[in-house]
Amino acid sequence: MTERFFVSMEYENEPIPGLPGRLPPGETILWQGTPDWRGVARGVFHTRLVTVWFLIVAGFAFVSGGTGVVGALTTLAVALLGLAVLAVLARAQAKSTIYTLTNKRVVLRFGVALPKCVNVPLSLVGKADVKPAGAGMVDVSLTPTVRFPLAYLQMWPHVRPWKFGSPQPMLRSVPENFVPQLAEALAKADPARAAANTDADPAPAMVGAAA
């Protein structure tokens, strides 16, 4: 049977957390986890840039002589409130997300209000790009060998930034030790890739740095 992407947007229960159904015979879970919410806050909601922007505004208010200290303190208070809201959103995104790696596929279950499961067969992944996400975490984007069926906004925020025309599923802020497990699974899922890496580390399946 030809492998394909599969999206489940409506299901009442999870017989296995993060999966809409039980695993078929011969498939096993290799890794399962959730994003680190602090990495989501930095990578998705850009809390560092927001912080810098508010500090600049507060500094300008202080030295301009108009509102002075009062203006600067007011700006900082608004900044703290805004960052708290972003932290809540990041926690909600992380809590509602489970990534699962099996010997056959990667499954992304996410969505705060409308949960969905996206099935990405390893045989349809051409390569994976890794980008550091801080604190021992990385973002891993998967480049499909065929057109991905979901639009960018349908996958957000679990999608590589700026790839609007050709969306690439992205696992946000996962531990670095996930990378070699994914690389090995990718090599074993593709006979040609496995043959190419017989005498080498499977890491060549992971290349570059995600944008």
PDB file of C-alpha atoms in Angstrom:
ATOM      1  CA  MET A   1       0.000   0.000   0.000  1.00  0.00           C
ATOM      2  CA  THR A   2       1.347   3.431  -0.930  1.00  0.00           C
ATOM      3  CA  GLU A   3       2.176   5.506   2.125  1.00  0.00           C
ATOM      4  CA  ARG A   4       0.657   8.938   2.359  1.00  0.00           C
ATOM      5  CA  PHE A   5       0.132  11.824   4.701  1.00  0.00           C
ATOM      6  CA  PHE A   6      -2.895  11.495   6.912  1.00  0.00           C
ATOM      7  CA  VAL A   7      -4.720  14.161   8.922  1.00  0.00           C
ATOM      8  CA  SER A   8      -7.266  13.430  11.618  1.00  0.00           C
ATOM      9  CA  MET A   9      -9.163  16.475  12.867  1.00  0.00           C
ATOM     10  CA  GLU A  10     -12.008  14.814  14.744  1.00  0.00           C
ATOM     11  CA  TYR A  11     -11.571  11.995  17.230  1.00  0.00           C
ATOM     12  CA  GLU A  12     -13.162  11.371  20.616  1.00  0.00           C
ATOM     13  CA  ASN A  13     -10.384   9.587  22.449  1.00  0.00           C
ATOM     14  CA  GLU A  14      -6.750   8.584  22.309  1.00  0.00           C
ATOM     15  CA  PRO A  15      -6.111   4.902  22.997  1.00  0.00           C
ATOM     16  CA  ILE A  16      -2.444   5.919  23.073  1.00  0.00           C
ATOM     17  CA  PRO A  17      -1.658   9.525  24.128  1.00  0.00           C
ATOM     18  CA  GLY A  18      -0.825  11.569  21.049  1.00  0.00           C
ATOM     19  CA  LEU A  19      -2.235   9.022  18.598  1.00  0.00           C
ATOM     20  CA  PRO A  20      -5.787   8.770  17.219  1.00  0.00           C
ATOM     21  CA  GLY A  21      -5.646   4.959  17.070  1.00  0.00           C
ATOM     22  CA  ARG A  22      -3.672   1.919  18.146  1.00  0.00           C
ATOM     23  CA  LEU A  23      -0.457   1.079  16.376  1.00  0.00           C
ATOM     24  CA  PRO A  24      -0.680  -1.559  13.639  1.00  0.00           C
ATOM     25  CA  PRO A  25       1.364  -4.763  13.946  1.00  0.00           C
ATOM     26  CA  GLY A  26       5.070  -4.197  13.382  1.00  0.00           C
ATOM     27  CA  GLU A  27       5.040  -0.527  14.414  1.00  0.00           C
ATOM     28  CA  THR A  28       6.610   0.589  17.676  1.00  0.00           C
ATOM     29  CA  ILE A  29       7.059   3.939  19.432  1.00  0.00           C
ATOM     30  CA  LEU A  30      10.693   5.057  19.489  1.00  0.00           C
ATOM     31  CA  TRP A  31      10.236   8.437  21.143  1.00  0.00           C
ATOM     32  CA  GLN A  32       7.427  10.623  22.406  1.00  0.00           C
ATOM     33  CA  GLY A  33       7.479  14.056  23.960  1.00  0.00           C
ATOM     34  CA  THR A  34       6.125  17.587  24.129  1.00  0.00           C
ATOM     35  CA  PRO A  35       7.730  20.921  23.227  1.00  0.00           C
ATOM     36  CA  ASP A  36       9.479  22.920  25.909  1.00  0.00           C
ATOM     37  CA  TRP A  37       7.150  25.863  26.481  1.00  0.00           C
ATOM     38  CA  ARG A  38      10.047  28.292  26.932  1.00  0.00           C
ATOM     39  CA  GLY A  39      11.361  27.353  23.503  1.00  0.00           C
ATOM     40  CA  VAL A  40       7.879  27.852  22.072  1.00  0.00           C
ATOM     41  CA  ALA A  41       7.735  31.275  23.737  1.00  0.00           C
ATOM     42  CA  ARG A  42      11.049  32.284  22.177  1.00  0.00           C
ATOM     43  CA  GLY A  43      10.621  30.663  18.766  1.00  0.00           C
ATOM     44  CA  VAL A  44       6.910  31.179  18.105  1.00  0.00           C
ATOM     45  CA  PHE A  45       5.946  34.262  20.122  1.00  0.00           C
ATOM     46  CA  HIS A  46       9.386  35.919  19.918  1.00  0.00           C
ATOM     47  CA  THR A  47       9.438  36.941  23.575  1.00  0.00           C
ATOM     48  CA  ARG A  48      13.078  38.039  23.375  1.00  0.00           C
ATOM     49  CA  LEU A  49      12.346  40.504  20.575  1.00  0.00           C
ATOM     50  CA  VAL A  50       9.269  41.740  22.426  1.00  0.00           C
ATOM     51  CA  THR A  51      11.378  42.296  25.538  1.00  0.00           C
ATOM     52  CA  VAL A  52      14.033  44.227  23.620  1.00  0.00           C
ATOM     53  CA  TRP A  53      11.389  46.376  21.918  1.00  0.00           C
ATOM     54  CA  PHE A  54       9.744  47.326  25.222  1.00  0.00           C
ATOM     55  CA  LEU A  55      13.132  48.115  26.794  1.00  0.00           C
ATOM     56  CA  ILE A  56      13.934  50.451  23.912  1.00  0.00           C
ATOM     57  CA  VAL A  57      10.548  52.158  24.240  1.00  0.00           C
ATOM     58  CA  ALA A  58      10.974  52.459  28.015  1.00  0.00           C
ATOM     59  CA  GLY A  59      14.463  53.895  27.583  1.00  0.00           C
ATOM     60  CA  PHE A  60      13.232  56.406  25.033  1.00  0.00           C
ATOM     61  CA  ALA A  61      10.400  57.443  27.373  1.00  0.00           C
ATOM     62  CA  PHE A  62      12.887  57.940  30.209  1.00  0.00           C
ATOM     63  CA  VAL A  63      15.439  60.058  28.329  1.00  0.00           C
ATOM     64  CA  SER A  64      13.010  62.044  26.185  1.00  0.00           C
ATOM     65  CA  GLY A  65      11.995  64.211  29.113  1.00  0.00           C
ATOM     66  CA  GLY A  66       8.306  63.925  28.357  1.00  0.00           C
ATOM     67  CA  THR A  67       6.893  61.302  30.670  1.00  0.00           C
ATOM     68  CA  GLY A  68      10.222  60.447  32.278  1.00  0.00           C
ATOM     69  CA  VAL A  69      10.317  57.826  35.005  1.00  0.00           C
ATOM     70  CA  VAL A  70       6.534  57.441  35.084  1.00  0.00           C
ATOM     71  CA  GLY A  71       6.404  56.702  31.362  1.00  0.00           C
ATOM     72  CA  ALA A  72       9.270  54.239  31.584  1.00  0.00           C
ATOM     73  CA  LEU A  73       7.713  52.374  34.507  1.00  0.00           C
ATOM     74  CA  THR A  74       4.329  52.307  32.770  1.00  0.00           C
ATOM     75  CA  THR A  75       5.934  50.848  29.662  1.00  0.00           C
ATOM     76  CA  LEU A  76       7.710  48.190  31.700  1.00  0.00           C
ATOM     77  CA  ALA A  77       4.456  47.277  33.471  1.00  0.00           C
ATOM     78  CA  VAL A  78       2.731  46.840  30.115  1.00  0.00           C
ATOM     79  CA  ALA A  79       5.704  44.764  28.951  1.00  0.00           C
ATOM     80  CA  LEU A  80       5.419  42.416  31.918  1.00  0.00           C
ATOM     81  CA  LEU A  81       1.701  41.996  31.291  1.00  0.00           C
ATOM     82  CA  GLY A  82       2.260  41.323  27.594  1.00  0.00           C
ATOM     83  CA  LEU A  83       5.038  38.808  28.269  1.00  0.00           C
ATOM     84  CA  ALA A  84       2.844  37.047  30.813  1.00  0.00           C
ATOM     85  CA  VAL A  85       0.112  36.670  28.191  1.00  0.00           C
ATOM     86  CA  LEU A  86       2.618  35.277  25.688  1.00  0.00           C
ATOM     87  CA  ALA A  87       3.911  32.843  28.314  1.00  0.00           C
ATOM     88  CA  VAL A  88       0.372  31.583  28.924  1.00  0.00           C
ATOM     89  CA  LEU A  89      -0.146  31.092  25.186  1.00  0.00           C
ATOM     90  CA  ALA A  90       3.181  29.267  24.867  1.00  0.00           C
ATOM     91  CA  ARG A  91       2.305  26.951  27.774  1.00  0.00           C
ATOM     92  CA  ALA A  92      -1.087  26.211  26.207  1.00  0.00           C
ATOM     93  CA  GLN A  93       0.513  25.380  22.857  1.00  0.00           C
ATOM     94  CA  ALA A  94       3.108  23.117  24.448  1.00  0.00           C
ATOM     95  CA  LYS A  95       0.605  21.375  26.717  1.00  0.00           C
ATOM     96  CA  SER A  96      -1.728  20.594  23.803  1.00  0.00           C
ATOM     97  CA  THR A  97       1.083  19.122  21.683  1.00  0.00           C
ATOM     98  CA  ILE A  98       2.519  15.617  21.606  1.00  0.00           C
ATOM     99  CA  TYR A  99       5.124  14.527  19.091  1.00  0.00           C
ATOM    100  CA  THR A 100       5.509  10.802  18.433  1.00  0.00           C
ATOM    101  CA  LEU A 101       8.274   9.047  16.513  1.00  0.00           C
ATOM    102  CA  THR A 102       7.706   5.433  15.511  1.00  0.00           C
ATOM    103  CA  ASN A 103       9.719   3.178  13.225  1.00  0.00           C
ATOM    104  CA  LYS A 104       7.272   4.117  10.437  1.00  0.00           C
ATOM    105  CA  ARG A 105       6.251   7.738  10.903  1.00  0.00           C
ATOM    106  CA  VAL A 106       6.225  10.997  12.818  1.00  0.00           C
ATOM    107  CA  VAL A 107       2.895  12.016  14.300  1.00  0.00           C
ATOM    108  CA  LEU A 108       2.183  15.588  15.384  1.00  0.00           C
ATOM    109  CA  ARG A 109      -0.830  16.004  17.641  1.00  0.00           C
ATOM    110  CA  PHE A 110      -1.537  19.649  18.376  1.00  0.00           C
ATOM    111  CA  GLY A 111      -4.234  22.297  18.658  1.00  0.00           C
ATOM    112  CA  VAL A 112      -5.622  24.092  21.706  1.00  0.00           C
ATOM    113  CA  ALA A 113      -9.214  24.558  20.513  1.00  0.00           C
ATOM    114  CA  LEU A 114      -9.346  22.209  17.515  1.00  0.00           C
ATOM    115  CA  PRO A 115      -6.896  19.339  18.015  1.00  0.00           C
ATOM    116  CA  LYS A 116      -5.617  17.465  14.999  1.00  0.00           C
ATOM    117  CA  CYS A 117      -3.207  14.615  14.320  1.00  0.00           C
ATOM    118  CA  VAL A 118      -0.869  14.839  11.334  1.00  0.00           C
ATOM    119  CA  ASN A 119       0.759  11.629  10.162  1.00  0.00           C
ATOM    120  CA  VAL A 120       4.104  12.023   8.334  1.00  0.00           C
ATOM    121  CA  PRO A 121       5.470   8.703   6.970  1.00  0.00           C
ATOM    122  CA  LEU A 122       9.247   8.500   7.301  1.00  0.00           C
ATOM    123  CA  SER A 123       9.449   7.160   3.745  1.00  0.00           C
ATOM    124  CA  LEU A 124       8.086  10.528   2.510  1.00  0.00           C
ATOM    125  CA  VAL A 125      10.665  12.613   4.370  1.00  0.00           C
ATOM    126  CA  GLY A 126      13.551  13.644   2.130  1.00  0.00           C
ATOM    127  CA  LYS A 127      15.613  15.288   4.844  1.00  0.00           C
ATOM    128  CA  ALA A 128      15.381  16.887   8.265  1.00  0.00           C
ATOM    129  CA  ASP A 129      16.903  20.233   9.191  1.00  0.00           C
ATOM    130  CA  VAL A 130      17.939  21.068  12.733  1.00  0.00           C
ATOM    131  CA  LYS A 131      18.061  24.496  14.367  1.00  0.00           C
ATOM    132  CA  PRO A 132      19.181  25.156  17.966  1.00  0.00           C
ATOM    133  CA  ALA A 133      16.334  26.388  20.167  1.00  0.00           C
ATOM    134  CA  GLY A 134      18.336  27.058  23.330  1.00  0.00           C
ATOM    135  CA  ALA A 135      18.713  25.210  26.645  1.00  0.00           C
ATOM    136  CA  GLY A 136      19.574  21.896  24.990  1.00  0.00           C
ATOM    137  CA  MET A 137      16.542  22.027  22.699  1.00  0.00           C
ATOM    138  CA  VAL A 138      16.283  22.049  18.903  1.00  0.00           C
ATOM    139  CA  ASP A 139      13.674  22.704  16.232  1.00  0.00           C
ATOM    140  CA  VAL A 140      13.478  19.943  13.614  1.00  0.00           C
ATOM    141  CA  SER A 141      11.781  20.593  10.261  1.00  0.00           C
ATOM    142  CA  LEU A 142      10.872  17.751   7.903  1.00  0.00           C
ATOM    143  CA  THR A 143      11.129  18.251   4.138  1.00  0.00           C
ATOM    144  CA  PRO A 144       8.560  16.074   2.313  1.00  0.00           C
ATOM    145  CA  THR A 145       9.477  14.374  -0.952  1.00  0.00           C
ATOM    146  CA  VAL A 146       5.944  15.081  -2.231  1.00  0.00           C
ATOM    147  CA  ARG A 147       3.636  18.039  -1.755  1.00  0.00           C
ATOM    148  CA  PHE A 148       2.410  18.383   1.806  1.00  0.00           C
ATOM    149  CA  PRO A 149      -1.425  18.411   1.892  1.00  0.00           C
ATOM    150  CA  LEU A 150      -1.966  21.023   4.616  1.00  0.00           C
ATOM    151  CA  ALA A 151      -1.559  24.778   4.245  1.00  0.00           C
ATOM    152  CA  TYR A 152       0.909  26.797   6.300  1.00  0.00           C
ATOM    153  CA  LEU A 153      -1.753  28.266   8.597  1.00  0.00           C
ATOM    154  CA  GLN A 154      -3.284  24.840   9.209  1.00  0.00           C
ATOM    155  CA  MET A 155       0.063  23.629  10.554  1.00  0.00           C
ATOM    156  CA  TRP A 156       1.081  26.754  12.482  1.00  0.00           C
ATOM    157  CA  PRO A 157       3.021  26.917  14.718  1.00  0.00           C
ATOM    158  CA  HIS A 158       4.357  23.420  13.952  1.00  0.00           C
ATOM    159  CA  VAL A 159       5.692  24.430  10.574  1.00  0.00           C
ATOM    160  CA  ARG A 160       8.997  25.840   9.336  1.00  0.00           C
ATOM    161  CA  PRO A 161       8.821  29.663   9.233  1.00  0.00           C
ATOM    162  CA  TRP A 162       8.356  31.436   5.905  1.00  0.00           C
ATOM    163  CA  LYS A 163       7.790  28.264   3.851  1.00  0.00           C
ATOM    164  CA  PHE A 164       4.318  29.383   2.775  1.00  0.00           C
ATOM    165  CA  GLY A 165       4.288  27.789  -0.663  1.00  0.00           C
ATOM    166  CA  SER A 166       5.724  24.436   0.409  1.00  0.00           C
ATOM    167  CA  PRO A 167       4.937  23.880   4.105  1.00  0.00           C
ATOM    168  CA  GLN A 168       7.363  21.746   6.091  1.00  0.00           C
ATOM    169  CA  PRO A 169       6.174  20.179   9.354  1.00  0.00           C
ATOM    170  CA  MET A 170       8.338  21.245  12.298  1.00  0.00           C
ATOM    171  CA  LEU A 171       8.826  19.736  15.735  1.00  0.00           C
ATOM    172  CA  ARG A 172       9.328  22.678  18.055  1.00  0.00           C
ATOM    173  CA  SER A 173      11.776  22.761  20.953  1.00  0.00           C
ATOM    174  CA  VAL A 174      12.483  19.045  21.378  1.00  0.00           C
ATOM    175  CA  PRO A 175      15.542  17.611  23.223  1.00  0.00           C
ATOM    176  CA  GLU A 176      18.769  17.275  21.262  1.00  0.00           C
ATOM    177  CA  ASN A 177      18.835  13.512  21.912  1.00  0.00           C
ATOM    178  CA  PHE A 178      15.796  13.212  19.645  1.00  0.00           C
ATOM    179  CA  VAL A 179      17.934  14.001  16.591  1.00  0.00           C
ATOM    180  CA  PRO A 180      19.996  10.779  16.387  1.00  0.00           C
ATOM    181  CA  GLN A 181      16.858   8.694  16.985  1.00  0.00           C
ATOM    182  CA  LEU A 182      15.101  10.402  14.093  1.00  0.00           C
ATOM    183  CA  ALA A 183      18.181  10.095  11.871  1.00  0.00           C
ATOM    184  CA  GLU A 184      18.381   6.359  12.509  1.00  0.00           C
ATOM    185  CA  ALA A 185      14.657   5.886  11.912  1.00  0.00           C
ATOM    186  CA  LEU A 186      14.867   7.817   8.631  1.00  0.00           C
ATOM    187  CA  ALA A 187      17.778   5.693   7.447  1.00  0.00           C
ATOM    188  CA  LYS A 188      15.973   2.446   8.234  1.00  0.00           C
ATOM    189  CA  ALA A 189      12.717   3.604   6.657  1.00  0.00           C
ATOM    190  CA  ASP A 190      14.317   4.181   3.248  1.00  0.00           C
ATOM    191  CA  PRO A 191      16.279   1.190   1.877  1.00  0.00           C
ATOM    192  CA  ALA A 192      18.289   3.393  -0.477  1.00  0.00           C
ATOM    193  CA  ARG A 193      19.161   5.780   2.333  1.00  0.00           C
ATOM    194  CA  ALA A 194      20.010   2.891   4.640  1.00  0.00           C
ATOM    195  CA  ALA A 195      22.352   1.403   2.023  1.00  0.00           C
ATOM    196  CA  ALA A 196      24.085   4.752   1.576  1.00  0.00           C
ATOM    197  CA  ASN A 197      24.668   4.991   5.330  1.00  0.00           C
ATOM    198  CA  THR A 198      25.665   1.375   5.980  1.00  0.00           C
ATOM    199  CA  ASP A 199      29.247   2.292   6.849  1.00  0.00           C
ATOM    200  CA  ALA A 200      28.530   5.710   8.234  1.00  0.00           C
ATOM    201  CA  ASP A 201      26.758   7.481  11.031  1.00  0.00           C
ATOM    202  CA  PRO A 202      23.042   7.874  10.164  1.00  0.00           C
ATOM    203  CA  ALA A 203      23.409  11.571  10.972  1.00  0.00           C
ATOM    204  CA  PRO A 204      23.730  12.541   7.261  1.00  0.00           C
ATOM    205  CA  ALA A 205      19.936  12.275   7.135  1.00  0.00           C
ATOM    206  CA  MET A 206      19.970  15.422   9.257  1.00  0.00           C
ATOM    207  CA  VAL A 207      21.446  18.320   7.364  1.00  0.00           C
ATOM    208  CA  GLY A 208      21.730  22.067   7.551  1.00  0.00           C
ATOM    209  CA  ALA A 209      20.082  24.464   9.939  1.00  0.00           C
ATOM    210  CA  ALA A 210      16.417  25.333   9.775  1.00  0.00           C
ATOM    211  CA  ALA A 211      15.660  28.947   8.974  1.00  0.00           C
TER     212      ALA A 211
END
